[in-house]
Short mmCIF file of C-alpha atoms in Angstrom, two decimals:
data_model
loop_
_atom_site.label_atom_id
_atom_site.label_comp_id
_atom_site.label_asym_id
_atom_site.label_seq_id
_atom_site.Cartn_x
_atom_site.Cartn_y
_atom_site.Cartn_z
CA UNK A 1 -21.22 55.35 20.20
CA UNK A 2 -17.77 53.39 21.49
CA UNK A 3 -15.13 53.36 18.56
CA UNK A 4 -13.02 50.64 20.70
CA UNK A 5 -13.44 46.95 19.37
CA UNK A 6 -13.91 44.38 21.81
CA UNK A 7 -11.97 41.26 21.02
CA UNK A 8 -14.74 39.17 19.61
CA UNK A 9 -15.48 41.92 17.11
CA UNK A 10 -11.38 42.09 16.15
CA UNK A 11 -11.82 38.25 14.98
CA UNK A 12 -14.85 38.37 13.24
CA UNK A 13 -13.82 38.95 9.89
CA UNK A 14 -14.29 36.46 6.94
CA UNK A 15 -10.57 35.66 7.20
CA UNK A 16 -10.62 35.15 10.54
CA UNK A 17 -12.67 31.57 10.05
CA UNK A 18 -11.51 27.82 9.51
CA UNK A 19 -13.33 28.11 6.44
CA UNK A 20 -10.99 30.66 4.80
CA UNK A 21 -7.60 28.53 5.88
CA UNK A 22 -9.32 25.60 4.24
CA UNK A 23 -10.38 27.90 1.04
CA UNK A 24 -6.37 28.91 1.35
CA UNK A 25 -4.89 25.28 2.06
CA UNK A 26 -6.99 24.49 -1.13
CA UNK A 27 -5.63 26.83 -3.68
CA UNK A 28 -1.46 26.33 -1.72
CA UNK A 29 0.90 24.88 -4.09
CA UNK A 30 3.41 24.25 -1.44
CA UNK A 31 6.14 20.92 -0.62
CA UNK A 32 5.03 20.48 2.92
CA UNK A 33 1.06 21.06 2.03
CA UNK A 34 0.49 17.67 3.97
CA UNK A 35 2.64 18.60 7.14
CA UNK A 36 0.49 22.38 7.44
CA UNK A 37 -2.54 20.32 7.73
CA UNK A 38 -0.94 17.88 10.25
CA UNK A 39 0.60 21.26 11.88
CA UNK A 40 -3.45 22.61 12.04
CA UNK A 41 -4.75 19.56 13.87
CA UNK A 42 -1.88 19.20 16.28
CA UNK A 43 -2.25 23.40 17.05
CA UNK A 44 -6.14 22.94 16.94
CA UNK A 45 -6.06 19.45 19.29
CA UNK A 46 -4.61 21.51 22.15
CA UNK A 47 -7.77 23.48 23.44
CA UNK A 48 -10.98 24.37 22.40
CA UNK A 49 -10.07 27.70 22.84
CA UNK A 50 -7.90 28.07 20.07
CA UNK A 51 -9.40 29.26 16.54
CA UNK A 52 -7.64 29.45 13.18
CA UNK A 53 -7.54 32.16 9.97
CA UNK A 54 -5.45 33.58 7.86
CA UNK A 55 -3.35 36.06 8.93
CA UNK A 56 -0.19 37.79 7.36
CA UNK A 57 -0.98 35.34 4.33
CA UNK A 58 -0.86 32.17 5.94
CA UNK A 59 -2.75 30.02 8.07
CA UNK A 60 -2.52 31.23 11.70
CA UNK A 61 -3.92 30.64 15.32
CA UNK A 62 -5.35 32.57 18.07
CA UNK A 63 -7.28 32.61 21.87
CA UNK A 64 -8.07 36.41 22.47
CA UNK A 65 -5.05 37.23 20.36
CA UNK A 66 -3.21 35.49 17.24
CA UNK A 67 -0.18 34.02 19.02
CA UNK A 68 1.01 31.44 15.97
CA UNK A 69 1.05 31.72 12.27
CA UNK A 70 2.65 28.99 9.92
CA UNK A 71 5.97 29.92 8.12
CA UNK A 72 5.37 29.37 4.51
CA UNK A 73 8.44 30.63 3.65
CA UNK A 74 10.92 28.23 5.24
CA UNK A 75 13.18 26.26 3.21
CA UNK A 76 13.51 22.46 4.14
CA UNK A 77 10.95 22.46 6.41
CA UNK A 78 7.57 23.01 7.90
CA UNK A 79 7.55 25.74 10.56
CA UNK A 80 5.59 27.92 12.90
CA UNK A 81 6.46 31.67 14.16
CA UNK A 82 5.45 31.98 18.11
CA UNK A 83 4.62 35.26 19.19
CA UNK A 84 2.50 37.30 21.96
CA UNK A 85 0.10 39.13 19.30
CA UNK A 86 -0.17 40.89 16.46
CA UNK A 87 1.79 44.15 17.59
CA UNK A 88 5.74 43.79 18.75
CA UNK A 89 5.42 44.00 22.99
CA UNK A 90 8.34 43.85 25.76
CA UNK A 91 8.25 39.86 26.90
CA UNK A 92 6.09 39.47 30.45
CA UNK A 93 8.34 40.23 33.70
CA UNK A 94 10.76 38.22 34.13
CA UNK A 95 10.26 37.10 30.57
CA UNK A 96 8.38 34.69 28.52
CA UNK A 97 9.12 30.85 30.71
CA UNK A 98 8.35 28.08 28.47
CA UNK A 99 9.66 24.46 28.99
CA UNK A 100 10.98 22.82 26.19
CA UNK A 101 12.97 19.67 27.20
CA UNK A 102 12.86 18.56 23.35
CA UNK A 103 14.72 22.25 22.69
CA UNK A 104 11.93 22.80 19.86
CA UNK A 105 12.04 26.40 20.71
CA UNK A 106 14.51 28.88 18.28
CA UNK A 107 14.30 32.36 20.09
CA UNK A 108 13.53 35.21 17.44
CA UNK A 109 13.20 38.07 20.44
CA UNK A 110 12.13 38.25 24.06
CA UNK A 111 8.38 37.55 22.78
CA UNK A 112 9.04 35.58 19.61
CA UNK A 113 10.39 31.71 18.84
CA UNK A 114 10.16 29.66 15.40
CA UNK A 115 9.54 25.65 15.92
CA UNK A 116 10.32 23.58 12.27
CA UNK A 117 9.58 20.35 11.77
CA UNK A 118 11.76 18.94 8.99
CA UNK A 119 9.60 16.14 8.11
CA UNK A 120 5.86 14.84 8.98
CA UNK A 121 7.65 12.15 10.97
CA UNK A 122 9.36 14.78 13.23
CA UNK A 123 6.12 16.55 13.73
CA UNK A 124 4.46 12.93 14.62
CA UNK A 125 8.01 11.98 16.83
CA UNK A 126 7.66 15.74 18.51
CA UNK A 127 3.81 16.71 18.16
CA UNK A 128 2.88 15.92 22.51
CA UNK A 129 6.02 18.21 23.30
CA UNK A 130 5.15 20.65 20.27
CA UNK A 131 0.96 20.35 22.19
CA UNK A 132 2.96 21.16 25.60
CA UNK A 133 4.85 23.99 24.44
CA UNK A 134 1.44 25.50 22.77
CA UNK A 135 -0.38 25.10 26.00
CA UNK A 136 2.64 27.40 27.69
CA UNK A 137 2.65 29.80 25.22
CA UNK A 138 -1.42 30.54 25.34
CA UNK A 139 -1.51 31.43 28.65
CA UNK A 140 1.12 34.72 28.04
CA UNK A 141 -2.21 36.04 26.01
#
């Protein structure tokens, strides 16, 4: 018998399920409660192959890897960490190219960047750029 995983079996956990981020949005006490759940439908909206669960304690996205996960501890704002995976990995050659021509993007490392939205009307004034850069990032997975 195989002991490697296959990637559907890595994501089939109970936490790995809309159904547990909607157990866990239930039970947040949190100011910008409202602009996570706006943040889920605009991540969610961009393609059907993007799933959510929870994830480092808080609500967080994935294709064949989890590539976004909401930053529930920013002050003043309602953000999202960027990154290529679970596990730390050297940026694609010739590193990670994303377009941003709103300048969303804050660069953590060569295969990490935070977006924050500081209210739900920036999310709303930014959310088709926000969609755009999401549709970049998902294809370094």
């Amino acid at each position: 018998m195989s002991s490697l995983i296959t990637k559907a079996e890595r994501h089939s956990t109970p936490a790995d399920t809309t159904a547990a981020v909607d157990r866990f949005m239930d039970e947040l006490e949190h100011p910008f409660k409202d602009e996570i759940q706006r943040l889920r439908a605009c991540i969610l909206a961009v393609d059907p192959s993007i799933a959510e669960g929870i994830k480092w304690k808080a609500p967080s996205f994935r294709t064949s890897e989890y590539f976004a996960t909401t930053n529930l501890r920013a002050k003043g704002a309602t953000g999202v960490i960027l990154h290529l995976g679970a596990k730390v990995r050297d940026a694609p050659p010739g590193g990670v190219k994303i377009k941003d021509p709103d300048g969303l993007l804050k660069w953590l490392a060569g295969d990490r960047a935070m977006v924050e939205f500081k209210t739900g009307q920036d999310l709303e004034d930014h959310a088709e750029s926000f969609q755009a850069l999401i549709r970049q990032w998902i294809r370094y997975l």
